[in-house]
Tab-separated table of N, CA, C and O in Angstrom:
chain	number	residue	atom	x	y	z
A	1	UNK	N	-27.356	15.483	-59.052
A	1	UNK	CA	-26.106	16.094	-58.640
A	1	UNK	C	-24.961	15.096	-58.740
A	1	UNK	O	-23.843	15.532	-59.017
A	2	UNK	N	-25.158	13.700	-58.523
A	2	UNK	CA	-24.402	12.906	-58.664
A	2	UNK	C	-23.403	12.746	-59.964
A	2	UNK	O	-22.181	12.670	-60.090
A	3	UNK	N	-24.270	12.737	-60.666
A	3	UNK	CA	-23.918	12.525	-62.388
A	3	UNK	C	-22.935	13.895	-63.059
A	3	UNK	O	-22.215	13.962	-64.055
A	4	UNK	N	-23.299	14.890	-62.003
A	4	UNK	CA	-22.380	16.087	-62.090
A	4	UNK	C	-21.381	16.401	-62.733
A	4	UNK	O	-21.055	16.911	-63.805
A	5	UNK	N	-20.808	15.819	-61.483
A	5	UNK	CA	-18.933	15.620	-62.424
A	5	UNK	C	-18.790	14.590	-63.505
A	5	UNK	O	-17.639	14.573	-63.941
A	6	UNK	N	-19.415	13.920	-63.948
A	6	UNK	CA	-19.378	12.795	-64.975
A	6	UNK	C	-19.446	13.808	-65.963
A	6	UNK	O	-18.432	13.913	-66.654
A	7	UNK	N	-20.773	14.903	-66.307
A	7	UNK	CA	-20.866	15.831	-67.318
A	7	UNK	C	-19.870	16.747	-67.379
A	7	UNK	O	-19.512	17.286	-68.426
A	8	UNK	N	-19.408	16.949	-66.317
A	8	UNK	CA	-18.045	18.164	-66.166
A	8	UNK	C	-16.846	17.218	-66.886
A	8	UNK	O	-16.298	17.700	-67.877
A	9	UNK	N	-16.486	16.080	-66.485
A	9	UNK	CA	-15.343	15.615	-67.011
A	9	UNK	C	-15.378	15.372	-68.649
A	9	UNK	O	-14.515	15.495	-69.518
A	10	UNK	N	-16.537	15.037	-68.668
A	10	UNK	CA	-16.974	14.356	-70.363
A	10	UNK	C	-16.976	16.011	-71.156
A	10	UNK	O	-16.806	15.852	-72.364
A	11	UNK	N	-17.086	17.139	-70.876
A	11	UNK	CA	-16.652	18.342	-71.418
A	11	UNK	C	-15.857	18.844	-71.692
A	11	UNK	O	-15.711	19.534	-72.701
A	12	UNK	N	-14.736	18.512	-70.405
A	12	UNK	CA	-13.287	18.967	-70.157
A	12	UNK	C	-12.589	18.118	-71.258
A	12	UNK	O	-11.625	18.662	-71.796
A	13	UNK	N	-12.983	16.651	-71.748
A	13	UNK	CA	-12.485	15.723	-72.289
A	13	UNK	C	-12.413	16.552	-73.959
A	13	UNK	O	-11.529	16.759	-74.791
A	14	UNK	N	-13.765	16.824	-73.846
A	14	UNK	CA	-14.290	17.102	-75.139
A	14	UNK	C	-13.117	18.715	-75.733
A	14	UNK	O	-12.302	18.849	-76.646
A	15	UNK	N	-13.587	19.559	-74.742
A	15	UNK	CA	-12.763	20.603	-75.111
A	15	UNK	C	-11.226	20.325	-75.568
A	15	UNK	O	-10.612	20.692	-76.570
A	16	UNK	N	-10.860	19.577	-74.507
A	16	UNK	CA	-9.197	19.884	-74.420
A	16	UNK	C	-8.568	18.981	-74.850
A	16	UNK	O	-7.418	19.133	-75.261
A	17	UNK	N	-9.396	17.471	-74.846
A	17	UNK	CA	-8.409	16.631	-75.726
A	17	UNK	C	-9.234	16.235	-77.173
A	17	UNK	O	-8.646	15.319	-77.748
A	18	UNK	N	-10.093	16.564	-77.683
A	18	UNK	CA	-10.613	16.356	-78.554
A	18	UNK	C	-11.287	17.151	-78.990
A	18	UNK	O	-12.465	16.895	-79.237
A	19	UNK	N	-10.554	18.800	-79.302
A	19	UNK	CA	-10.467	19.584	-80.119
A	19	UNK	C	-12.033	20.373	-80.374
A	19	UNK	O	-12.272	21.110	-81.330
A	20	UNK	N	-12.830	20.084	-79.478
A	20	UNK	CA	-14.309	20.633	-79.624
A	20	UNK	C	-14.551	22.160	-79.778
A	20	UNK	O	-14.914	22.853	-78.827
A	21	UNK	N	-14.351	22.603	-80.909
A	21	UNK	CA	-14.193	24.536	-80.773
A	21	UNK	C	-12.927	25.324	-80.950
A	21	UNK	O	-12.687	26.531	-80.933
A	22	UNK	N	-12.042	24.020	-81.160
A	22	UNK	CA	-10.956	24.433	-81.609
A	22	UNK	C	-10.583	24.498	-82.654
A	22	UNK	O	-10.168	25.489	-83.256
A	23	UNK	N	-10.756	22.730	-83.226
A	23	UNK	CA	-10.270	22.564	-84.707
A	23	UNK	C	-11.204	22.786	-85.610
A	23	UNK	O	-10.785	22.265	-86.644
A	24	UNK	N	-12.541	23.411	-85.860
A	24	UNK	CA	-13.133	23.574	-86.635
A	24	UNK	C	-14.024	24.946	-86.648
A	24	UNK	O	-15.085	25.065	-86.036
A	25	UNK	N	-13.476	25.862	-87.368
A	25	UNK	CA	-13.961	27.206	-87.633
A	25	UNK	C	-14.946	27.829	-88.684
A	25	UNK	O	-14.654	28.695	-89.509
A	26	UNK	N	-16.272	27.178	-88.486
A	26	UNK	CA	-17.479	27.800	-89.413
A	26	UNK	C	-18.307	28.129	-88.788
A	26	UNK	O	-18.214	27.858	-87.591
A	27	UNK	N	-19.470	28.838	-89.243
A	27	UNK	CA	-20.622	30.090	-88.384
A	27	UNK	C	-21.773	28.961	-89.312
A	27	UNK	O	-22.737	29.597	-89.738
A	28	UNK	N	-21.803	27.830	-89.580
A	28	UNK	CA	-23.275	27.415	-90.090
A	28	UNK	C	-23.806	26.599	-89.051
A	28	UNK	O	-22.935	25.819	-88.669
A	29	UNK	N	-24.585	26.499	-88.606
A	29	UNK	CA	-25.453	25.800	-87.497
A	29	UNK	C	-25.396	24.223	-88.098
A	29	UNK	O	-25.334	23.225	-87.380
A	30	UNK	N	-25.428	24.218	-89.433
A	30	UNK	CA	-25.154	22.483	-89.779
A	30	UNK	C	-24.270	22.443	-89.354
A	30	UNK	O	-24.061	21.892	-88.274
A	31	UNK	N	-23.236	23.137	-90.201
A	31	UNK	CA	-21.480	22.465	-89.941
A	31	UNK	C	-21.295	22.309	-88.238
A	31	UNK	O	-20.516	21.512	-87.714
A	32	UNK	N	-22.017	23.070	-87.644
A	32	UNK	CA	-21.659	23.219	-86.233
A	32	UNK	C	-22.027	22.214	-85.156
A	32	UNK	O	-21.535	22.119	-84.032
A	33	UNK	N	-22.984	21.484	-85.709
A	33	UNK	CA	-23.843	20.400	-85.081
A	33	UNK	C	-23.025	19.344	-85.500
A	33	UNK	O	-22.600	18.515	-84.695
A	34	UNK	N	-22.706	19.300	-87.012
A	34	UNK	CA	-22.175	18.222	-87.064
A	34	UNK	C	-20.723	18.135	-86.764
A	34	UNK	O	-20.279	17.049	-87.137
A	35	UNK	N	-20.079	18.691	-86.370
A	35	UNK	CA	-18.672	18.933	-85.555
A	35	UNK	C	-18.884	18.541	-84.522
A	35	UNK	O	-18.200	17.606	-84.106
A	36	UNK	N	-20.013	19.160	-83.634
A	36	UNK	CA	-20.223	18.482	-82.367
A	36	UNK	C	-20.754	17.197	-81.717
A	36	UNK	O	-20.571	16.847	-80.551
A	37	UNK	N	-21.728	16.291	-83.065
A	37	UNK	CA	-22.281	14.592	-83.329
A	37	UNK	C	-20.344	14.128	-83.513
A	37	UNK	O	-19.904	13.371	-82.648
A	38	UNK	N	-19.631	14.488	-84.320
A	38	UNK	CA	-18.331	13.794	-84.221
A	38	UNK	C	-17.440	13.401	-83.305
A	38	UNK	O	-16.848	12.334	-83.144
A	39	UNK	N	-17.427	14.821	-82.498
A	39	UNK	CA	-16.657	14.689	-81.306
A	39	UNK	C	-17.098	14.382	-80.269
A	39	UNK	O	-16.295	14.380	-79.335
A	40	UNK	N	-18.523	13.999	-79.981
A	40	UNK	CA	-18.809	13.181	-79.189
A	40	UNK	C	-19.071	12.012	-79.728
A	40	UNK	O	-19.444	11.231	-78.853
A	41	UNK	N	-19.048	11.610	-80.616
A	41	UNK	CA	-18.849	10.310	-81.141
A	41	UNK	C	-17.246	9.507	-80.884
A	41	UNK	O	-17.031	8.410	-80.369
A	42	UNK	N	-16.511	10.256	-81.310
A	42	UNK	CA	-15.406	10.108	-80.699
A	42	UNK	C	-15.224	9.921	-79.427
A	42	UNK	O	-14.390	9.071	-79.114
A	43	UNK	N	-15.810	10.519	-78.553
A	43	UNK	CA	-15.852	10.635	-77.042
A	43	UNK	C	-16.647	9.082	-76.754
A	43	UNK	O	-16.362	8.596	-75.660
A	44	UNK	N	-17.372	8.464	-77.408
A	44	UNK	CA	-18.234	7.495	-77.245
A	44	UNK	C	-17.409	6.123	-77.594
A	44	UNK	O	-17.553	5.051	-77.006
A	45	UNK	N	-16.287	6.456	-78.950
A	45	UNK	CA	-15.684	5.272	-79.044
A	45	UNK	C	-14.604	5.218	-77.806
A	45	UNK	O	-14.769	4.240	-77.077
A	46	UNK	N	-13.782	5.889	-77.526
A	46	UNK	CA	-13.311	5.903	-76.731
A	46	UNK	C	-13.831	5.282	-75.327
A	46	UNK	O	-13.626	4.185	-74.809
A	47	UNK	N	-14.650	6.508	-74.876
A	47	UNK	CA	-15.221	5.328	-73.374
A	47	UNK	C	-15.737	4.347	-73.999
A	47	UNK	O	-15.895	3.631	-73.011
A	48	UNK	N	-16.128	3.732	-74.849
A	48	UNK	CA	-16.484	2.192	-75.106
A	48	UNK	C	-14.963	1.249	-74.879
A	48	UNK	O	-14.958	0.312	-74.081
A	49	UNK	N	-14.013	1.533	-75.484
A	49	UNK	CA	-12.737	0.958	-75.807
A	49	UNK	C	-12.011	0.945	-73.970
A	49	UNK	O	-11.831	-0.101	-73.346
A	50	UNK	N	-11.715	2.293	-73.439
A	50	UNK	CA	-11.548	2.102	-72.344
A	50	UNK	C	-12.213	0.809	-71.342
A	50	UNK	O	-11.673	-0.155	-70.799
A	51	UNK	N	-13.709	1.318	-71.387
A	51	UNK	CA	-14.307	0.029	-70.864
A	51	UNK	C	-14.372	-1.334	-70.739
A	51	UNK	O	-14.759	-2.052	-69.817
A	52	UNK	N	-13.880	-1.590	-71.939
A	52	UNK	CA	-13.737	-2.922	-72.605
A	52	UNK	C	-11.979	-3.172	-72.674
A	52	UNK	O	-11.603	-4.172	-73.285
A	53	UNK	N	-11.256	-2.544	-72.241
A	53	UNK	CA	-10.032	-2.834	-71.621
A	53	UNK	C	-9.179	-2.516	-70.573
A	53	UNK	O	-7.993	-2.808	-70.416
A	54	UNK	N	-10.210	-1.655	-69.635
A	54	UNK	CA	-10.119	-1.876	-68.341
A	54	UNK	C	-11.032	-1.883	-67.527
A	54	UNK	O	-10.631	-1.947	-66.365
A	55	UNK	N	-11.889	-1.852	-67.629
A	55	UNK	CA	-13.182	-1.775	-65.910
A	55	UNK	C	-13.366	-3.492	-65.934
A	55	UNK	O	-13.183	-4.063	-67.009
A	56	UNK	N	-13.688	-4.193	-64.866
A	56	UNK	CA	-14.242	-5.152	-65.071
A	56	UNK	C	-15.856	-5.777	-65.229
A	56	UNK	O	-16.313	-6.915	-65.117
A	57	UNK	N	-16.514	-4.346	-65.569
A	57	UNK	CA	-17.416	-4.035	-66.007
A	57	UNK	C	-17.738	-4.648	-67.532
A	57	UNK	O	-18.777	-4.584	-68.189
A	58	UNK	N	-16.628	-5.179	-67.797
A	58	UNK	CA	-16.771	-5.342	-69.300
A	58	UNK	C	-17.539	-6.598	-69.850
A	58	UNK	O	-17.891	-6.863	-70.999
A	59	UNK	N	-17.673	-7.213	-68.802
A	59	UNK	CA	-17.953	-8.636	-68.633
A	59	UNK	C	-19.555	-8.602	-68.560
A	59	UNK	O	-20.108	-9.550	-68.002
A	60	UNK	N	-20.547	-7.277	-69.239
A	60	UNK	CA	-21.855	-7.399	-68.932
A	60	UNK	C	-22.644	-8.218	-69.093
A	60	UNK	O	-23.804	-8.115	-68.695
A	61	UNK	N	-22.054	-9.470	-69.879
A	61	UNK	CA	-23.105	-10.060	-70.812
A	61	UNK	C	-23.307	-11.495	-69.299
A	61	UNK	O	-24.355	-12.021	-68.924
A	62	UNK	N	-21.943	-11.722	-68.802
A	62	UNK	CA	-21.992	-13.004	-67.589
A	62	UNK	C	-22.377	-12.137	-66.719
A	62	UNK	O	-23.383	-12.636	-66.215
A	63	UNK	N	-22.107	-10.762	-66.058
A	63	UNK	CA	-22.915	-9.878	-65.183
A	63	UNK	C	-24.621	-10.181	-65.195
A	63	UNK	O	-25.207	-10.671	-64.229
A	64	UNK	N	-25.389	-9.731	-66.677
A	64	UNK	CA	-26.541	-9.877	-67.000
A	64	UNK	C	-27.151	-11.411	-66.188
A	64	UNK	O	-27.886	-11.668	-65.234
A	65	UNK	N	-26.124	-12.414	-67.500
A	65	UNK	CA	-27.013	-13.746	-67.518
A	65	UNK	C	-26.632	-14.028	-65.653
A	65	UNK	O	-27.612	-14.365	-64.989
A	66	UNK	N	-25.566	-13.919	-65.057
A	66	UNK	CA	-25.550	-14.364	-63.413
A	66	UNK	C	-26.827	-13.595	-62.679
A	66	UNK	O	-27.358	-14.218	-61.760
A	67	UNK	N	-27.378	-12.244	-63.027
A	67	UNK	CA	-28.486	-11.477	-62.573
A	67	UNK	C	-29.837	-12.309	-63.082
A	67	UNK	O	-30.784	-12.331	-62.297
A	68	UNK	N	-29.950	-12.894	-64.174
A	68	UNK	CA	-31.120	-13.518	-64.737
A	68	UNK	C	-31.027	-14.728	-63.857
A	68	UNK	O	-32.159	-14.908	-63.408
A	69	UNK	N	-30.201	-15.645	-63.400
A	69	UNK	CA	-30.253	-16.957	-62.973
A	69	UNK	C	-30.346	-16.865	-61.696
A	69	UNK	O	-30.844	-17.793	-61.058
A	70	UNK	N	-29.727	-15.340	-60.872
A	70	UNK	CA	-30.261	-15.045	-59.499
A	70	UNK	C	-31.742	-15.037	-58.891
A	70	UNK	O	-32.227	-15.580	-57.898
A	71	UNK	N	-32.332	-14.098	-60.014
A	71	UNK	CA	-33.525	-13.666	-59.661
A	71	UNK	C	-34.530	-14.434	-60.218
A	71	UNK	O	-35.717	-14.144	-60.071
A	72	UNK	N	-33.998	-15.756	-61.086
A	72	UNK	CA	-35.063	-16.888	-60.840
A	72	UNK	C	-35.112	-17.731	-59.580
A	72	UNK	O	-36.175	-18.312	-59.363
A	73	UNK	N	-34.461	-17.830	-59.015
A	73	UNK	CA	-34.229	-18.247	-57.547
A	73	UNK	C	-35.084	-17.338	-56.524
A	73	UNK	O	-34.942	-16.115	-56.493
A	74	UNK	N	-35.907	-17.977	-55.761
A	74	UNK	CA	-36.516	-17.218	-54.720
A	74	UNK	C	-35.930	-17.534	-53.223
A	74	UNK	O	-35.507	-18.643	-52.895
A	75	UNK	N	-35.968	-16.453	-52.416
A	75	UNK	CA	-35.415	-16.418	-51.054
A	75	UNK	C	-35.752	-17.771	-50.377
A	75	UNK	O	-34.841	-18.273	-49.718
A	76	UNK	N	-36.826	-18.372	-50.439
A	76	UNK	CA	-37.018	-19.828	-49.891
A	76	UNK	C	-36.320	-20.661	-50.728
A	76	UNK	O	-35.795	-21.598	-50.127
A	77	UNK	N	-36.141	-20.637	-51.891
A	77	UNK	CA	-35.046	-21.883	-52.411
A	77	UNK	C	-34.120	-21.596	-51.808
A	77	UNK	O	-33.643	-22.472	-51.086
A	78	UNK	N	-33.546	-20.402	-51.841
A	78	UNK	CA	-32.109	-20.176	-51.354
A	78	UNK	C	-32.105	-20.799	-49.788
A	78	UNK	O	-31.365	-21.690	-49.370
A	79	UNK	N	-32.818	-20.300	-49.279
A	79	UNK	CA	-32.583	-20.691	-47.756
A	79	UNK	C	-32.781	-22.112	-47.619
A	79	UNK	O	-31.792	-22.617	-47.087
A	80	UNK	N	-33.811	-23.073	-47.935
A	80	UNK	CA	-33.590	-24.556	-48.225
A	80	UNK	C	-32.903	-24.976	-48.587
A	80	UNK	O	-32.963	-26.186	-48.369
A	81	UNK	N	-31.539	-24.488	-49.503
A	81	UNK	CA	-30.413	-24.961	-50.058
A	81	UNK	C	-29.287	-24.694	-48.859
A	81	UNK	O	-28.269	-25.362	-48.679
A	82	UNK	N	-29.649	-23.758	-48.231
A	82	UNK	CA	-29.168	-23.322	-47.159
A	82	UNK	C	-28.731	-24.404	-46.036
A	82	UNK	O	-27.664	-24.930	-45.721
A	83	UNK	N	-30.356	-24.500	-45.488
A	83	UNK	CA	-30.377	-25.437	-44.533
A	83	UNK	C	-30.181	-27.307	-44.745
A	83	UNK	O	-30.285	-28.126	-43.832
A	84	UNK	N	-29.969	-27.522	-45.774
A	84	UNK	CA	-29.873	-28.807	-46.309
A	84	UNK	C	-28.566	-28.568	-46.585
A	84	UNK	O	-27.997	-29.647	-46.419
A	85	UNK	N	-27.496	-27.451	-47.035
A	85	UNK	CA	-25.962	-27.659	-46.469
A	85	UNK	C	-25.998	-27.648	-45.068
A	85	UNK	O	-25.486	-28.655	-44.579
A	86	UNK	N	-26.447	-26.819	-44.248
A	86	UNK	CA	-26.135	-27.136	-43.159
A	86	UNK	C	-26.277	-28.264	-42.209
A	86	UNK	O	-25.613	-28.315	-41.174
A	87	UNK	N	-27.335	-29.374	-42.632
A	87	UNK	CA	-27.948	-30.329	-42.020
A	87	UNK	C	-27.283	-31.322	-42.604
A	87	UNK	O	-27.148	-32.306	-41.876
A	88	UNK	N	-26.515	-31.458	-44.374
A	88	UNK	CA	-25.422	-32.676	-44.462
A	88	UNK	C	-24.281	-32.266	-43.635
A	88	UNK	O	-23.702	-33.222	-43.119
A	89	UNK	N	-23.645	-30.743	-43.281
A	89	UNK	CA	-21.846	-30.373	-42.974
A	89	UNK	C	-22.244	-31.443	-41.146
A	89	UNK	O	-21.448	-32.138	-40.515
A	90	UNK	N	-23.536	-31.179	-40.862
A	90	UNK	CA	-23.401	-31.233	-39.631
A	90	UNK	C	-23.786	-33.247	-39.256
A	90	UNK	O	-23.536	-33.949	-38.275
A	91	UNK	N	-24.275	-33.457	-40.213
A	91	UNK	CA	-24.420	-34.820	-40.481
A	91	UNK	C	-22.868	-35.733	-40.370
A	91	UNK	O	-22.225	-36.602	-39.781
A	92	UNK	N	-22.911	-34.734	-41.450
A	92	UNK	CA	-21.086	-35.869	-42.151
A	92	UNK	C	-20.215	-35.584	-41.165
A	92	UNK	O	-19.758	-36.367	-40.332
A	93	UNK	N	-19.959	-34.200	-41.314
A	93	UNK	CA	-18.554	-34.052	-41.364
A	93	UNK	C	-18.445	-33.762	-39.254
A	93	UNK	O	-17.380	-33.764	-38.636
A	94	UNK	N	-19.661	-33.581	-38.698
A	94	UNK	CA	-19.321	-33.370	-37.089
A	94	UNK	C	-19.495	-35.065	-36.780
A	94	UNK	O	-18.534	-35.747	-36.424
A	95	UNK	N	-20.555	-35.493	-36.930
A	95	UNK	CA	-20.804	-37.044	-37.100
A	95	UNK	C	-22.578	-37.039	-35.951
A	95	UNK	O	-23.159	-37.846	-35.225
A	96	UNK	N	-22.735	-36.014	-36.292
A	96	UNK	CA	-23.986	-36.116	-34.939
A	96	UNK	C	-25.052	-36.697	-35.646
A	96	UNK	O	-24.911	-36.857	-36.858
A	97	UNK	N	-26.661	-37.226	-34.799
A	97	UNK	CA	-27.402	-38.252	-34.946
A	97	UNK	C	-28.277	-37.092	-35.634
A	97	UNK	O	-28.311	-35.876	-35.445
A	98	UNK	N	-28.933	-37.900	-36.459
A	98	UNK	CA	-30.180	-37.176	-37.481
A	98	UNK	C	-31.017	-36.315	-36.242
A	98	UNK	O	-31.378	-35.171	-36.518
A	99	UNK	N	-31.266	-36.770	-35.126
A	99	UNK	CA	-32.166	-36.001	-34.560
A	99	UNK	C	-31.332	-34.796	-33.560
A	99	UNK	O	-31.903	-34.159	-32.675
A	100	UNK	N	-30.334	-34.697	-33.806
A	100	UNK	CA	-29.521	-33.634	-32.884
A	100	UNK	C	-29.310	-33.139	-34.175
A	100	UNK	O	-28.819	-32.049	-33.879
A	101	UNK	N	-29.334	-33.168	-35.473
A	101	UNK	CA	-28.909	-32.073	-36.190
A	101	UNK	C	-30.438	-31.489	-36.537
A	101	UNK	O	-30.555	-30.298	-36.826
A	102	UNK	N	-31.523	-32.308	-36.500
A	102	UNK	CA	-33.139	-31.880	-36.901
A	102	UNK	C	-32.753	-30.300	-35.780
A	102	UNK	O	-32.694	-29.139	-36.184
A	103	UNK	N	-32.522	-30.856	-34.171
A	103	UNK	CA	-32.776	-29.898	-33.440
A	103	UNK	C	-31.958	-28.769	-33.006
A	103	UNK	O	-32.037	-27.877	-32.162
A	104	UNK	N	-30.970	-29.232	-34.101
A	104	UNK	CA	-29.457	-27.442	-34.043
A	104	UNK	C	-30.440	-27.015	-35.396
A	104	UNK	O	-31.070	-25.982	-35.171
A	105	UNK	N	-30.646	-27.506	-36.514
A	105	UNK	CA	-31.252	-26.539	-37.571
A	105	UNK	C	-32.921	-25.952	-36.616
A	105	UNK	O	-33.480	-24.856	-36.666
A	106	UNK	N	-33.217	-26.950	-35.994
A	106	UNK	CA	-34.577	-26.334	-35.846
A	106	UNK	C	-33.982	-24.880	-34.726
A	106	UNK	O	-34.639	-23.851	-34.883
A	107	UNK	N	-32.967	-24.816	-33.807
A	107	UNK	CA	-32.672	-23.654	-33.194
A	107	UNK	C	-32.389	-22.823	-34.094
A	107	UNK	O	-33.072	-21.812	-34.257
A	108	UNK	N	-31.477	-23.069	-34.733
A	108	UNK	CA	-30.971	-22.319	-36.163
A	108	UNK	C	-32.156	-21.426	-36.696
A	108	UNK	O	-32.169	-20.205	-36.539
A	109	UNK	N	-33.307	-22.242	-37.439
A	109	UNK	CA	-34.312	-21.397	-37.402
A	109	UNK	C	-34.999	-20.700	-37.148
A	109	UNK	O	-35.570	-19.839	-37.818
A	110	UNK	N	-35.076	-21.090	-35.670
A	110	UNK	CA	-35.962	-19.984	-34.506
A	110	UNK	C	-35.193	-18.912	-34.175
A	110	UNK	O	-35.875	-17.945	-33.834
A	111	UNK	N	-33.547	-18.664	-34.145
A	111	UNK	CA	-33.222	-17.991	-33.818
A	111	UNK	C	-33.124	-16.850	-35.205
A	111	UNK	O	-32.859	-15.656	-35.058
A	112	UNK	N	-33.368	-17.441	-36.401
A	112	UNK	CA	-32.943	-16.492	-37.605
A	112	UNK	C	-34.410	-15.828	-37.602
A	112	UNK	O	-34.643	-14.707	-38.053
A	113	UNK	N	-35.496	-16.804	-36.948
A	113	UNK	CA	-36.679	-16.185	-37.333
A	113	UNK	C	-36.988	-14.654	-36.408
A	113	UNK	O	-37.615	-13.627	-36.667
A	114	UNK	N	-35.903	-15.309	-34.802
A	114	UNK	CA	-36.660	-13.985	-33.732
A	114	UNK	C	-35.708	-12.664	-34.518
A	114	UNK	O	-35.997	-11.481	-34.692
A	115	UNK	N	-34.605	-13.373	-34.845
A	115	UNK	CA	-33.793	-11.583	-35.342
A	115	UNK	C	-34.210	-11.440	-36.685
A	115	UNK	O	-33.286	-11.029	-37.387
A	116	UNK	N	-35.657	-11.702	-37.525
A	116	UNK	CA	-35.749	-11.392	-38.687
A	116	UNK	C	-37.543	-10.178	-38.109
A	116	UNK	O	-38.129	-9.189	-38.549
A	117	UNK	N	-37.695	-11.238	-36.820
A	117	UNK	CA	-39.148	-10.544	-36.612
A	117	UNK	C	-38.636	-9.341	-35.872
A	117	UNK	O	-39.270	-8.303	-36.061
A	118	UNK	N	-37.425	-9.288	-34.924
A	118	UNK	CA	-36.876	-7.992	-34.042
A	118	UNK	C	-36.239	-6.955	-35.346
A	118	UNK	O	-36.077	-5.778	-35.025
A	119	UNK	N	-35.899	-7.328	-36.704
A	119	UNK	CA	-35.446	-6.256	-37.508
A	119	UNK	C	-36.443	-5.825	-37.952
A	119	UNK	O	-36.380	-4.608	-38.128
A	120	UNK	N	-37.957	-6.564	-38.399
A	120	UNK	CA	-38.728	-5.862	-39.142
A	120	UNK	C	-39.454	-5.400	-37.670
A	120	UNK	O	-38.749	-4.448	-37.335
A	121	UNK	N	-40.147	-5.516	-36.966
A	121	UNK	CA	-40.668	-4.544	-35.940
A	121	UNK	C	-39.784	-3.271	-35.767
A	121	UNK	O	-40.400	-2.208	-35.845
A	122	UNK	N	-38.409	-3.201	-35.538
A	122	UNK	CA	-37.747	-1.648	-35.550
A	122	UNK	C	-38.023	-0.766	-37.022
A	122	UNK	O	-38.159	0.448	-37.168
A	123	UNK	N	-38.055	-2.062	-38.219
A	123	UNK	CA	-38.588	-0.718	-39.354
A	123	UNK	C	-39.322	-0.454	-39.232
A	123	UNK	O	-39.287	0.761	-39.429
A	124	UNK	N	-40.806	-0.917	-38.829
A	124	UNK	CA	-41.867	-0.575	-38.405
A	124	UNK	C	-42.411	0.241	-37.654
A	124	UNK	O	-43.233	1.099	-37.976
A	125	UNK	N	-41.899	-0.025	-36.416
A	125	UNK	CA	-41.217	1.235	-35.674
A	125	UNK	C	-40.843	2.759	-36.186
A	125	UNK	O	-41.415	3.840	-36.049
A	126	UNK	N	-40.028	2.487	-36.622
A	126	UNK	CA	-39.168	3.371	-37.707
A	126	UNK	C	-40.409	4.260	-38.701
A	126	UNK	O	-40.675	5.436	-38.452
A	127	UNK	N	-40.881	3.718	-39.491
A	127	UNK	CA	-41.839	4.012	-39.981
A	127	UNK	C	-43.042	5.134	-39.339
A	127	UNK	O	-43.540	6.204	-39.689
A	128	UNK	N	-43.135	4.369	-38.424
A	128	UNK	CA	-44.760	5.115	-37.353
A	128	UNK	C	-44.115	6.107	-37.098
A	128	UNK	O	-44.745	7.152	-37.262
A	129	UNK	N	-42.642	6.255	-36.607
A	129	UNK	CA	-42.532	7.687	-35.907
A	129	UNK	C	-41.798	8.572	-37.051
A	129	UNK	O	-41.068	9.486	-36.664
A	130	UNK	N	-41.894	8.433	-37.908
A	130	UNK	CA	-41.499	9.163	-39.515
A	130	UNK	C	-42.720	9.915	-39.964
A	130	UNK	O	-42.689	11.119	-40.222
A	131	UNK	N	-43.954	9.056	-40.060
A	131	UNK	CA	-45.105	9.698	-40.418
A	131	UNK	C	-45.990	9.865	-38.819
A	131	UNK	O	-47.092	10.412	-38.777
């Protein structure tokens, strides 16, 4: 249902600005097909051209490769990169002793761990009383 109006507009396009049933008057099922491969071909260069000079969608190829270099990264690298910014900002830049920042990251942790174990017990939750 979503895609809905996408097919409604891409028709309306077709009919009214690109002549689909208008400008071409023959009864052969070739000629007729191939009137209609044109003008949606037309319809195809167009949304290509639009796309590529305005959505910022256009950019798929750094979209792609930033998605490929994400999802070689796993949630534990990320979060070790995480906590090793947080353990130099709090090093350097507050000035506290290696073992008072060991024990703000080690709270840090325990506390990300109880609201990671209190979100997945409510899906869980969630779950049991669904089925």
């Amino acid at each position: 249902y979503g895609k809905r109006w996408d097919i409604e507009v891409f028709f309306k396009i077709c009919k009214s600005h690109l002549n689909l049933g208008k400008e071409f008057q023959c009864l052969s099922y070739d000629s007729i097909t191939a009137h209609t491969a044109i003008v949606m071909t037309r319809y195809i260069m167009l949304a290509v051209d639009k796309r590529y000079s305005e959505a910022p969608r256009s950019l798929s190829q750094v979209f792609w490769h930033c998605c490929d270099e994400i999802s070689d990264t796993s949630f534990t690298q990320i979060l070790a990169v995480l906590l090793d910014a947080l353990h130099e900002f709090l090093h350097d830049n507050i000035g506290l002793s290696d073992d008072d920042v060991s024990r703000m990251v080690g709270i840090f942790i325990d506390k990300v761990a109880f609201f990671l174990c209190a979100k997945l017990e409510y899906i869980i939750d969630t779950c049991k009383a669904m089925f």
